[in-house]
PDB file of C-alpha atoms and ligand atoms in Angstrom:
ATOM      1  CA  MET A  25     112.884 122.795  74.480  1.00 95.00           C
ATOM      2  CA  LEU A  26     115.299 122.459  77.464  1.00 97.00           C
ATOM      3  CA  LEU A  27     114.703 125.360  79.988  1.00 98.00           C
ATOM      4  CA  ALA A  28     117.403 124.065  82.546  1.00 97.00           C
ATOM      5  CA  PRO A  29     119.058 120.719  82.955  1.00 98.00           C
ATOM      6  CA  GLY A  30     116.290 118.086  83.174  1.00 98.00           C
ATOM      7  CA  LEU A  31     113.615 120.705  82.594  1.00 98.00           C
ATOM      8  CA  VAL A  32     111.776 120.161  79.341  1.00 98.00           C
ATOM      9  CA  TYR A  33     109.000 122.410  77.920  1.00 98.00           C
ATOM     10  CA  ALA A  34     107.067 121.011  75.038  1.00 98.00           C
ATOM     11  CA  PRO A  35     104.910 124.060  73.889  1.00 98.00           C
ATOM     12  CA  GLY A  36     101.785 122.746  71.844  1.00 98.00           C
ATOM     13  CA  PHE A  37     102.618 119.088  72.180  1.00 98.00           C
ATOM     14  CA  LEU A  38      98.871 118.425  72.056  1.00 98.00           C
ATOM     15  CA  ASP A  39      97.077 119.710  69.047  1.00 98.00           C
ATOM     16  CA  ALA A  40      93.459 120.914  69.294  1.00 98.00           C
ATOM     17  CA  ALA A  41      91.968 117.451  68.557  1.00 98.00           C
ATOM     18  CA  ALA A  42      94.200 115.673  71.024  1.00 98.00           C
ATOM     19  CA  GLN A  43      93.214 118.439  73.798  1.00 98.00           C
ATOM     20  CA  ARG A  44      89.657 117.840  73.106  1.00 98.00           C
ATOM     21  CA  ASP A  45      89.899 114.184  73.373  1.00 98.00           C
ATOM     22  CA  MET A  46      91.912 114.329  76.647  1.00 98.00           C
ATOM     23  CA  ALA A  47      89.404 116.944  78.169  1.00 98.00           C
ATOM     24  CA  ALA A  48      86.634 114.439  77.308  1.00 98.00           C
ATOM     25  CA  ASP A  49      88.527 111.621  78.962  1.00 98.00           C
ATOM     26  CA  ILE A  50      89.320 113.734  82.019  1.00 98.00           C
ATOM     27  CA  ALA A  51      85.449 114.672  82.356  1.00 97.00           C
ATOM     28  CA  SER A  52      84.811 110.846  82.395  1.00 98.00           C
ATOM     29  CA  VAL A  53      87.373 110.352  85.249  1.00 98.00           C
ATOM     30  CA  VAL A  54      85.805 113.195  87.116  1.00 98.00           C
ATOM     31  CA  ALA A  55      82.270 111.515  86.602  1.00 98.00           C
ATOM     32  CA  GLN A  56      83.797 108.600  88.403  1.00 98.00           C
ATOM     33  CA  ALA A  57      85.968 110.561  90.839  1.00 98.00           C
ATOM     34  CA  PRO A  58      84.317 113.890  91.711  1.00 98.00           C
ATOM     35  CA  TRP A  59      86.386 116.876  92.576  1.00 98.00           C
ATOM     36  CA  PHE A  60      87.384 117.196  96.019  1.00 98.00           C
ATOM     37  CA  VAL A  61      88.834 120.277  98.100  1.00 98.00           C
ATOM     38  CA  PRO A  62      92.259 119.564  99.487  1.00 98.00           C
ATOM     39  CA  ARG A  63      93.086 121.087 102.700  1.00 98.00           C
ATOM     40  CA  MET A  64      96.566 122.069 104.235  1.00 97.00           C
ATOM     41  CA  PRO A  65      98.078 119.886 106.743  1.00 96.00           C
ATOM     42  CA  ARG A  66      97.904 121.372 110.316  1.00 95.00           C
ATOM     43  CA  THR A  67      96.028 124.469 109.552  1.00 96.00           C
ATOM     44  CA  GLY A  68      93.164 122.863 107.411  1.00 97.00           C
ATOM     45  CA  ARG A  69      93.027 125.743 105.206  1.00 97.00           C
ATOM     46  CA  ALA A  70      91.403 124.903 101.839  1.00 98.00           C
ATOM     47  CA  PHE A  71      93.544 124.953  98.623  1.00 98.00           C
ATOM     48  CA  SER A  72      92.172 127.240  96.001  1.00 98.00           C
ATOM     49  CA  VAL A  73      92.289 124.392  93.319  1.00 98.00           C
ATOM     50  CA  ARG A  74      89.892 121.458  93.217  1.00 98.00           C
ATOM     51  CA  MET A  75      91.409 118.013  92.722  1.00 98.00           C
ATOM     52  CA  THR A  76      90.816 114.579  91.805  1.00 99.00           C
ATOM     53  CA  ASN A  77      93.133 111.830  90.542  1.00 99.00           C
ATOM     54  CA  CYS A  78      93.312 108.636  88.267  1.00 98.00           C
ATOM     55  CA  GLY A  79      95.596 105.744  88.413  1.00 98.00           C
ATOM     56  CA  GLU A  80      96.610 103.196  91.133  1.00 98.00           C
ATOM     57  CA  LEU A  81      97.526 106.037  93.661  1.00 98.00           C
ATOM     58  CA  GLY A  82      96.077 109.404  94.075  1.00 98.00           C
ATOM     59  CA  TRP A  83      97.636 112.341  95.954  1.00 98.00           C
ATOM     60  CA  VAL A  84      95.451 113.891  98.652  1.00 98.00           C
ATOM     61  CA  SER A  85      95.790 116.296 101.616  1.00 98.00           C
ATOM     62  CA  ASP A  86      93.800 117.162 104.722  1.00 98.00           C
ATOM     63  CA  GLN A  87      94.347 118.409 108.155  1.00 97.00           C
ATOM     64  CA  ALA A  88      94.680 115.258 109.968  1.00 96.00           C
ATOM     65  CA  GLY A  89      96.648 113.083 107.470  1.00 96.00           C
ATOM     66  CA  GLY A  90      98.721 115.691 105.581  1.00 97.00           C
ATOM     67  CA  TYR A  91     100.135 115.214 102.016  1.00 98.00           C
ATOM     68  CA  ARG A  92     100.009 111.458 100.888  1.00 98.00           C
ATOM     69  CA  TYR A  93      99.012 109.074  98.422  1.00 98.00           C
ATOM     70  CA  GLN A  94      96.304 106.670  98.828  1.00 98.00           C
ATOM     71  CA  VAL A  95      94.497 103.996  96.612  1.00 98.00           C
ATOM     72  CA  ALA A  96      91.041 105.432  97.280  1.00 98.00           C
ATOM     73  CA  HIS A  97      89.023 108.828  96.865  1.00 98.00           C
ATOM     74  CA  PRO A  98      88.679 110.478 100.198  1.00 98.00           C
ATOM     75  CA  GLU A  99      85.075 111.140  99.947  1.00 98.00           C
ATOM     76  CA  THR A 100      83.632 108.114  97.854  1.00 98.00           C
ATOM     77  CA  GLY A 101      86.108 105.539  99.303  1.00 98.00           C
ATOM     78  CA  ARG A 102      86.296 104.000  95.830  1.00 98.00           C
ATOM     79  CA  PRO A 103      89.447 103.271  93.957  1.00 98.00           C
ATOM     80  CA  TRP A 104      90.669 105.907  91.402  1.00 98.00           C
ATOM     81  CA  PRO A 105      89.765 105.339  87.836  1.00 98.00           C
ATOM     82  CA  PRO A 106      92.382 104.203  85.401  1.00 98.00           C
ATOM     83  CA  ILE A 107      94.765 106.635  83.589  1.00 99.00           C
ATOM     84  CA  PRO A 108      93.168 107.181  80.291  1.00 99.00           C
ATOM     85  CA  ALA A 109      95.142 106.019  77.239  1.00 98.00           C
ATOM     86  CA  SER A 110      95.405 109.504  75.913  1.00 98.00           C
ATOM     87  CA  VAL A 111      97.287 110.459  79.030  1.00 99.00           C
ATOM     88  CA  LEU A 112      99.646 107.600  79.076  1.00 98.00           C
ATOM     89  CA  LYS A 113     100.690 108.213  75.460  1.00 98.00           C
ATOM     90  CA  VAL A 114     102.135 111.638  76.650  1.00 99.00           C
ATOM     91  CA  TRP A 115     104.116 109.798  79.370  1.00 98.00           C
ATOM     92  CA  ASP A 116     105.384 107.257  76.912  1.00 98.00           C
ATOM     93  CA  GLU A 117     106.348 109.902  74.567  1.00 98.00           C
ATOM     94  CA  LEU A 118     108.119 112.210  76.814  1.00 98.00           C
ATOM     95  CA  SER A 119     109.008 110.881  80.199  1.00 98.00           C
ATOM     96  CA  GLY A 120     111.941 108.576  78.987  1.00 97.00           C
ATOM     97  CA  HIS A 121     110.942 106.244  81.715  1.00 97.00           C
ATOM     98  CA  PRO A 122     110.518 102.618  81.145  1.00 96.00           C
ATOM     99  CA  ARG A 123     107.430 102.057  83.450  1.00 97.00           C
ATOM    100  CA  PRO A 124     104.103 103.578  83.343  1.00 98.00           C
ATOM    101  CA  PRO A 125     103.012 106.404  86.051  1.00 98.00           C
ATOM    102  CA  GLN A 126     101.428 105.224  89.093  1.00 98.00           C
ATOM    103  CA  ALA A 127      99.535 108.497  89.852  1.00 98.00           C
ATOM    104  CA  CYS A 128      97.913 111.235  87.770  1.00 99.00           C
ATOM    105  CA  LEU A 129      96.805 114.056  89.704  1.00 99.00           C
ATOM    106  CA  VAL A 130      94.065 116.394  88.218  1.00 98.00           C
ATOM    107  CA  ASN A 131      94.072 119.935  89.417  1.00 98.00           C
ATOM    108  CA  PHE A 132      91.184 122.328  88.543  1.00 98.00           C
ATOM    109  CA  TYR A 133      91.794 126.110  88.571  1.00 98.00           C
ATOM    110  CA  ASP A 134      89.076 128.647  88.219  1.00 97.00           C
ATOM    111  CA  GLY A 135      90.215 132.200  87.516  1.00 96.00           C
ATOM    112  CA  ALA A 136      90.942 132.928  91.047  1.00 97.00           C
ATOM    113  CA  ALA A 137      93.001 129.904  91.835  1.00 98.00           C
ATOM    114  CA  ARG A 138      96.663 129.551  92.193  1.00 98.00           C
ATOM    115  CA  MET A 139      99.173 127.218  93.671  1.00 98.00           C
ATOM    116  CA  GLY A 140     102.205 128.424  95.745  1.00 97.00           C
ATOM    117  CA  ALA A 141     105.695 127.560  95.200  1.00 98.00           C
ATOM    118  CA  HIS A 142     106.436 123.904  96.241  1.00 98.00           C
ATOM    119  CA  GLN A 143     108.506 120.722  95.382  1.00 98.00           C
ATOM    120  CA  ASP A 144     107.047 117.507  94.476  1.00 98.00           C
ATOM    121  CA  ARG A 145     108.530 115.292  97.125  1.00 97.00           C
ATOM    122  CA  ASP A 146     105.869 113.038  98.500  1.00 98.00           C
ATOM    123  CA  GLU A 147     107.258 110.209  96.141  1.00 98.00           C
ATOM    124  CA  GLU A 148     109.827 107.577  97.367  1.00 96.00           C
ATOM    125  CA  ASP A 149     111.765 107.635  94.197  1.00 90.00           C
ATOM    126  CA  PHE A 150     112.898 110.755  92.388  1.00 97.00           C
ATOM    127  CA  SER A 151     114.535 108.955  89.511  1.00 96.00           C
ATOM    128  CA  ALA A 152     111.364 109.154  87.455  1.00 97.00           C
ATOM    129  CA  PRO A 153     110.317 112.670  86.246  1.00 98.00           C
ATOM    130  CA  VAL A 154     107.097 114.473  86.716  1.00 98.00           C
ATOM    131  CA  VAL A 155     105.175 114.888  83.502  1.00 98.00           C
ATOM    132  CA  SER A 156     102.595 118.156  83.662  1.00 99.00           C
ATOM    133  CA  ILE A 157      99.956 118.584  81.011  1.00 99.00           C
ATOM    134  CA  SER A 158      98.239 121.848  80.779  1.00 98.00           C
ATOM    135  CA  LEU A 159      94.603 122.027  79.328  1.00 98.00           C
ATOM    136  CA  GLY A 160      92.000 124.904  79.231  1.00 98.00           C
ATOM    137  CA  ASP A 161      93.033 128.438  80.370  1.00 98.00           C
ATOM    138  CA  THR A 162      96.412 129.884  80.130  1.00 98.00           C
ATOM    139  CA  CYS A 163      98.298 130.176  83.446  1.00 98.00           C
ATOM    140  CA  VAL A 164     101.614 131.848  84.518  1.00 98.00           C
ATOM    141  CA  PHE A 165     103.821 129.043  85.847  1.00 98.00           C
ATOM    142  CA  ARG A 166     106.864 129.873  87.906  1.00 98.00           C
ATOM    143  CA  TYR A 167     109.740 127.669  88.351  1.00 98.00           C
ATOM    144  CA  GLY A 168     113.066 128.329  90.335  1.00 98.00           C
ATOM    145  CA  GLY A 169     115.748 126.091  91.794  1.00 98.00           C
ATOM    146  CA  GLU A 170     116.111 123.272  94.515  1.00 98.00           C
ATOM    147  CA  ARG A 171     116.102 126.121  97.191  1.00 98.00           C
ATOM    148  CA  ARG A 172     113.182 128.054  97.756  1.00 98.00           C
ATOM    149  CA  ARG A 173     115.149 131.204  97.719  1.00 98.00           C
ATOM    150  CA  ASP A 174     116.680 130.377  94.336  1.00 98.00           C
ATOM    151  CA  PRO A 175     115.794 133.002  91.664  1.00 98.00           C
ATOM    152  CA  SER A 176     112.742 132.074  89.649  1.00 98.00           C
ATOM    153  CA  LYS A 177     111.333 132.431  86.155  1.00 98.00           C
ATOM    154  CA  LYS A 178     107.773 132.805  84.751  1.00 98.00           C
ATOM    155  CA  LEU A 179     106.395 130.813  81.894  1.00 98.00           C
ATOM    156  CA  GLU A 180     102.979 131.185  80.317  1.00 98.00           C
ATOM    157  CA  LEU A 181     101.546 127.622  79.925  1.00 98.00           C
ATOM    158  CA  VAL A 182      98.699 127.240  77.171  1.00 98.00           C
ATOM    159  CA  SER A 183      96.406 124.572  76.561  1.00 98.00           C
ATOM    160  CA  GLY A 184      98.360 121.675  75.010  1.00 98.00           C
ATOM    161  CA  ASP A 185     101.570 122.447  76.586  1.00 99.00           C
ATOM    162  CA  VAL A 186     103.706 119.929  78.527  1.00 99.00           C
ATOM    163  CA  VAL A 187     106.552 120.413  80.981  1.00 99.00           C
ATOM    164  CA  VAL A 188     108.710 117.550  82.210  1.00 98.00           C
ATOM    165  CA  LEU A 189     110.517 117.899  85.500  1.00 98.00           C
ATOM    166  CA  GLY A 190     113.176 115.358  85.582  1.00 98.00           C
ATOM    167  CA  GLY A 191     116.914 114.783  86.401  1.00 98.00           C
ATOM    168  CA  ALA A 192     118.570 117.909  87.854  1.00 98.00           C
ATOM    169  CA  SER A 193     115.041 119.586  87.799  1.00 98.00           C
ATOM    170  CA  ARG A 194     112.991 116.842  89.556  1.00 98.00           C
ATOM    171  CA  LEU A 195     113.101 118.792  92.758  1.00 98.00           C
ATOM    172  CA  ILE A 196     112.884 122.336  91.727  1.00 98.00           C
ATOM    173  CA  PHE A 197     110.421 124.617  93.244  1.00 98.00           C
ATOM    174  CA  HIS A 198     107.327 125.470  91.180  1.00 98.00           C
ATOM    175  CA  GLY A 199     103.993 127.040  91.283  1.00 98.00           C
ATOM    176  CA  VAL A 200     101.098 128.721  89.456  1.00 98.00           C
ATOM    177  CA  ASP A 201     101.038 132.574  90.077  1.00 98.00           C
ATOM    178  CA  LYS A 202      97.639 132.993  88.222  1.00 98.00           C
ATOM    179  CA  VAL A 203      95.336 131.761  85.662  1.00 98.00           C
ATOM    180  CA  LEU A 204      94.147 133.979  82.722  1.00 98.00           C
ATOM    181  CA  GLY A 205      90.450 133.360  83.080  1.00 96.00           C
ATOM    182  CA  GLY A 206      88.333 133.085  79.980  1.00 95.00           C
ATOM    183  CA  SER A 207      91.392 132.516  77.811  1.00 97.00           C
ATOM    184  CA  SER A 208      90.311 129.201  76.606  1.00 97.00           C
ATOM    185  CA  ARG A 209      86.735 127.484  75.873  1.00 94.00           C
ATOM    186  CA  LEU A 210      88.258 123.844  76.205  1.00 97.00           C
ATOM    187  CA  ALA A 211      86.907 123.135  79.748  1.00 89.00           C
ATOM    188  CA  PRO A 212      82.983 123.573  79.931  1.00 83.00           C
ATOM    189  CA  GLY A 213      82.508 126.797  81.930  1.00 90.00           C
ATOM    190  CA  GLY A 214      86.182 127.628  81.574  1.00 94.00           C
ATOM    191  CA  GLY A 215      88.972 127.104  83.827  1.00 98.00           C
ATOM    192  CA  ARG A 216      92.242 125.434  83.682  1.00 98.00           C
ATOM    193  CA  ILE A 217      93.121 121.668  84.167  1.00 98.00           C
ATOM    194  CA  ASN A 218      96.586 120.361  84.941  1.00 98.00           C
ATOM    195  CA  LEU A 219      97.495 116.728  84.930  1.00 98.00           C
ATOM    196  CA  THR A 220     100.673 115.617  86.878  1.00 98.00           C
ATOM    197  CA  LEU A 221     101.834 112.248  86.105  1.00 98.00           C
ATOM    198  CA  ARG A 222     104.342 110.579  88.733  1.00 98.00           C
ATOM    199  CA  ARG A 223     105.844 107.455  89.737  1.00 98.00           C
ATOM    200  CA  VAL A 224     105.464 107.131  93.464  1.00 98.00           C
ATOM    201  CA  GLY A 225     107.099 103.784  94.807  1.00 93.00           C
ATOM    202  CA  ARG A 226     110.574 102.504  94.276  1.00 83.00           C
ATOM    203  CA  ALA A 227     109.526  99.186  93.311  1.00 66.00           C
TER     204      ALA A 227
HETATM  205  O1  LIG B 314      99.106 123.276  87.731  1.00 53.40           O
HETATM  206  C1  LIG B 314     100.314 123.134  87.481  1.00 53.40           C
HETATM  207  O2  LIG B 314     100.831 123.659  86.401  1.00 53.40           O
HETATM  208  C2  LIG B 314     101.367 122.801  88.489  1.00 53.40           C
HETATM  209  C3  LIG B 314     100.702 121.736  89.524  1.00 53.40           C
HETATM  210  C4  LIG B 314     101.587 121.073  90.474  1.00 53.40           C
HETATM  211  O3  LIG B 314     102.715 121.662  90.541  1.00 53.40           O
HETATM  212  C5  LIG B 314     101.291 120.013  91.324  1.00 53.40           C
HETATM  213  O4  LIG B 314      99.978 119.600  91.281  1.00 53.40           O
HETATM  214  O5  LIG B 314     102.150 119.600  92.143  1.00 53.40           O
HETATM  215 MN1  LIG B 315     104.023 120.579  91.777  1.00 53.40          MN
END
């Protein structure tokens, strides 16, 4: 379903079995690359989401270094685990891009977590889309246009939904207004997991 030029919404793209398999794959990523708490550049204020990554590059943020991609986990210093095949398959089916993702950011939202409106623009190349997979609790996702002041719309994302931000929508503002805590039992102990697949470099 096309929500705007370049903005594809694939509700229920993953069935219940595929969601369970992917959640198990992410649990094994987290066992190798534990959740960390990212912090805002300059202020050092903690994000309400916890994060980890898989793939050759991981997105991190802290007070001293700001938003960036790096090859190693900020706390363990180890390389990120590979992106699971179950996740790569979604990229292959929906991205329309010939090359695989270089980064998969994994966000964990408890019932109180949210994410303010932002653009994904820490990549060198915007020709590849961003593919975003939702697992676990439902959230209220908000998306607008390329300018912060552009009007925005809400979309409830449930477990198994996938959104692709590409083409004319690659740089739209988007965020998560709230999570409907307790709406899914997929993640042990509840919560929402979001996977964001991206290409980072130009090469
Ligand atoms: O959790 C989501 O649905 C969006 C996450 C996001 O926009 C990001 O990590 O850049
Ligand atoms: Mn984003």
